[in-house]
Tab-separated table of C-alpha atoms and ligand atoms in Angstrom:
chain	number	residue	atom	x	y	z
A	23	MET	CA	6.694	-29.290	-17.994
A	24	ALA	CA	5.436	-29.394	-13.913
A	25	LEU	CA	2.817	-27.902	-12.098
A	26	ARG	CA	3.799	-24.880	-10.029
A	27	GLU	CA	2.497	-24.112	-6.740
A	28	ILE	CA	0.663	-20.664	-7.050
A	29	ARG	CA	1.218	-18.519	-4.105
A	30	GLU	CA	-2.317	-16.991	-2.535
A	31	TYR	CA	-2.654	-13.523	-1.313
A	32	GLY	CA	-1.198	-12.795	1.971
A	33	ASP	CA	2.624	-14.370	0.900
A	34	ASP	CA	4.741	-11.782	0.930
A	35	VAL	CA	6.497	-12.736	-2.194
A	36	LEU	CA	3.090	-10.888	-4.356
A	37	ALA	CA	4.130	-7.692	-2.712
A	38	ARG	CA	7.248	-7.351	-3.909
A	39	LYS	CA	8.764	-6.060	-7.211
A	40	CYS	CA	9.869	-8.341	-9.530
A	41	LYS	CA	14.070	-7.769	-11.184
A	42	GLU	CA	14.569	-7.607	-14.749
A	43	VAL	CA	15.132	-10.761	-16.695
A	44	LYS	CA	19.006	-9.745	-17.983
A	45	GLU	CA	19.446	-13.302	-20.008
A	46	MET	CA	17.065	-16.480	-21.099
A	47	THR	CA	18.370	-19.697	-19.525
A	48	PRO	CA	17.559	-23.110	-19.626
A	49	ARG	CA	15.806	-22.794	-15.922
A	50	LEU	CA	13.788	-19.853	-16.956
A	51	GLN	CA	12.554	-21.767	-19.995
A	52	GLU	CA	12.272	-24.271	-17.991
A	53	LEU	CA	9.787	-21.703	-15.389
A	54	VAL	CA	7.664	-20.036	-18.686
A	55	ASP	CA	6.514	-24.068	-19.341
A	56	ASP	CA	5.778	-24.422	-15.765
A	57	MET	CA	3.795	-20.768	-15.884
A	58	LEU	CA	1.966	-22.266	-18.593
A	59	GLU	CA	1.297	-25.209	-17.687
A	60	THR	CA	-0.006	-24.630	-14.431
A	61	MET	CA	-2.383	-21.575	-15.695
A	62	TYR	CA	-4.290	-23.697	-18.291
A	63	GLU	CA	-4.172	-26.284	-15.281
A	64	SER	CA	-6.007	-23.749	-13.509
A	65	ASN	CA	-7.888	-22.784	-16.390
A	66	GLY	CA	-6.668	-18.947	-15.635
A	67	VAL	CA	-6.011	-16.219	-18.588
A	68	GLY	CA	-2.769	-14.844	-16.954
A	69	LEU	CA	-0.026	-16.026	-14.440
A	70	ALA	CA	2.836	-13.463	-13.424
A	71	ALA	CA	6.212	-15.317	-12.047
A	72	PRO	CA	5.658	-13.857	-8.177
A	73	GLN	CA	2.277	-15.967	-8.208
A	74	VAL	CA	4.703	-18.965	-8.240
A	75	GLY	CA	7.164	-17.381	-6.013
A	76	VAL	CA	9.867	-16.284	-8.351
A	77	LEU	CA	10.873	-12.509	-8.346
A	78	LYS	CA	11.314	-11.867	-11.992
A	79	ARG	CA	9.394	-10.156	-14.951
A	80	ILE	CA	7.702	-12.909	-16.276
A	81	VAL	CA	3.995	-12.746	-17.648
A	82	VAL	CA	1.776	-15.442	-19.485
A	83	ILE	CA	-1.324	-14.854	-20.479
A	84	ASP	CA	-3.714	-16.772	-22.998
A	85	THR	CA	-7.244	-14.863	-23.008
A	86	THR	CA	-8.533	-17.897	-25.542
A	87	GLY	CA	-7.116	-20.659	-24.198
A	88	GLU	CA	-5.101	-21.126	-28.056
A	89	ASP	CA	-2.964	-17.702	-28.093
A	90	PRO	CA	0.071	-18.603	-25.272
A	91	HIS	CA	1.672	-14.637	-24.939
A	92	VAL	CA	4.920	-15.050	-23.285
A	93	LEU	CA	5.788	-11.607	-21.437
A	94	ILE	CA	9.308	-10.849	-20.438
A	95	ASN	CA	10.130	-7.528	-18.899
A	96	PRO	CA	6.828	-6.215	-20.823
A	97	VAL	CA	6.143	-2.102	-20.285
A	98	ILE	CA	2.673	-0.395	-20.947
A	99	LEU	CA	3.685	2.132	-24.301
A	100	GLU	CA	-0.119	3.289	-24.465
A	101	THR	CA	-3.766	2.732	-23.551
A	102	SER	CA	-6.893	4.096	-24.024
A	103	GLY	CA	-10.497	4.139	-23.516
A	104	GLU	CA	-12.385	2.688	-19.895
A	105	GLN	CA	-13.475	-0.959	-19.007
A	106	THR	CA	-15.825	-1.893	-15.938
A	107	GLY	CA	-15.950	-4.899	-14.718
A	108	TYR	CA	-15.224	-8.439	-12.923
A	109	GLU	CA	-11.494	-9.222	-12.018
A	110	GLY	CA	-10.561	-12.352	-10.711
A	111	CYS	CA	-7.489	-13.631	-9.886
A	112	LEU	CA	-5.910	-17.156	-8.618
A	113	SER	CA	-4.028	-15.817	-6.138
A	114	LEU	CA	-7.738	-15.357	-4.543
A	115	PRO	CA	-9.110	-18.596	-5.305
A	116	GLY	CA	-12.979	-18.272	-5.752
A	117	LYS	CA	-13.227	-14.456	-5.496
A	118	SER	CA	-14.059	-11.785	-7.555
A	119	GLY	CA	-14.013	-7.887	-7.515
A	120	VAL	CA	-15.345	-4.875	-10.060
A	121	VAL	CA	-12.282	-3.224	-11.231
A	122	THR	CA	-11.546	-0.688	-14.105
A	123	ARG	CA	-9.055	-1.016	-16.648
A	124	PRO	CA	-8.713	0.277	-19.665
A	125	ASN	CA	-10.049	-0.878	-22.627
A	126	TYR	CA	-6.784	-0.919	-24.780
A	127	VAL	CA	-3.261	-1.688	-23.805
A	128	LYS	CA	-0.431	-1.945	-26.090
A	129	CYS	CA	2.778	-2.865	-24.273
A	130	LYS	CA	6.298	-4.235	-25.528
A	131	ALA	CA	7.735	-7.409	-24.022
A	132	TYR	CA	10.623	-9.989	-24.716
A	133	ASP	CA	9.536	-12.979	-25.974
A	134	ARG	CA	11.097	-16.186	-25.017
A	135	ASN	CA	13.999	-15.938	-27.431
A	136	MET	CA	14.303	-12.556	-26.199
A	137	GLU	CA	13.482	-10.963	-29.582
A	138	GLU	CA	11.271	-7.659	-28.476
A	139	TYR	CA	7.782	-7.545	-29.781
A	140	ILE	CA	4.646	-5.373	-29.304
A	141	LEU	CA	1.515	-6.496	-28.119
A	142	GLU	CA	-2.060	-5.078	-28.112
A	143	GLY	CA	-5.317	-6.047	-26.247
A	144	GLU	CA	-8.572	-4.848	-26.120
A	145	GLU	CA	-11.495	-5.742	-23.407
A	146	LEU	CA	-10.359	-8.890	-21.865
A	147	LEU	CA	-6.720	-8.645	-23.285
A	148	ALA	CA	-6.236	-5.046	-22.248
A	149	ARG	CA	-7.426	-6.139	-18.788
A	150	ALA	CA	-5.038	-9.195	-18.679
A	151	ILE	CA	-2.244	-7.151	-19.520
A	152	CYS	CA	-2.843	-4.790	-16.536
A	153	HIS	CA	-3.465	-7.303	-14.558
A	154	GLU	CA	-0.229	-9.515	-14.605
A	155	LEU	CA	2.086	-6.283	-14.991
A	156	ASP	CA	0.792	-5.248	-11.534
A	157	HIS	CA	2.015	-8.409	-9.986
A	158	LEU	CA	5.304	-7.158	-11.417
A	159	ASP	CA	4.995	-4.588	-9.174
A	160	GLY	CA	3.504	-6.148	-5.900
A	161	HIS	CA	0.262	-4.623	-6.832
A	162	MET	CA	-2.933	-7.073	-6.540
A	163	TYR	CA	-6.171	-6.227	-8.044
A	164	VAL	CA	-7.911	-5.903	-4.256
A	165	GLU	CA	-6.116	-2.599	-4.482
A	166	LYS	CA	-8.420	-1.539	-7.391
A	167	VAL	CA	-11.315	-3.162	-6.535
A	168	GLU	CA	-14.297	-0.948	-6.370
A	169	GLY	CA	-16.863	-2.352	-3.621
A	170	GLU	CA	-16.451	-5.513	-2.157
A	171	LEU	CA	-15.249	-8.848	-3.198
A	172	VAL	CA	-17.718	-11.162	-3.640
A	173	ASN	CA	-17.633	-15.080	-3.778
A	174	ASN	CA	-17.614	-16.206	-7.968
A	175	GLU	CA	-20.524	-19.024	-6.771
A	176	ASP	CA	-23.078	-15.605	-5.607
A	177	LEU	CA	-22.082	-13.970	-8.988
A	178	MET	CA	-22.638	-17.567	-10.874
A	179	SER	CA	-25.961	-17.747	-8.958
A	180	GLU	CA	-26.796	-13.966	-9.752
A	181	GLU	CA	-26.993	-14.636	-13.949
B	223	NI	NI1	-3.441	-12.517	-10.545
């Protein structure tokens, strides 16, 4: 496993649509391992393949630090409710902004063995699923921010 360089906002690779994964390969297995390692190292709760420069529909999410989800070719099936809160992105370090997302999300995806499964989440997990899936279509949360982006340091001093 190895850490990958995280691409930052403004990099063209973050504005492009990712391609579906047709089959799992040793190279993609390595990519998934590297994405998990890179996410944990950066204290993130999710990471999408374009953030490490790979235009494939692959996402990793772990909102608790002990429950890693690998989502390949994920599709949202159902959403409900609403939550409004601060959101950040490893591709825009040190910043956060207020984004409204569904409070519940149900999606289907393939795991790293290309077995289809269903992932349901509420609150932070629902937010992370929506955020990461947006990356696969070249979208970043900044497009949805209500008001201004803030510096994380200012957020902490407010609390
Ligand atoms: Ni992000």
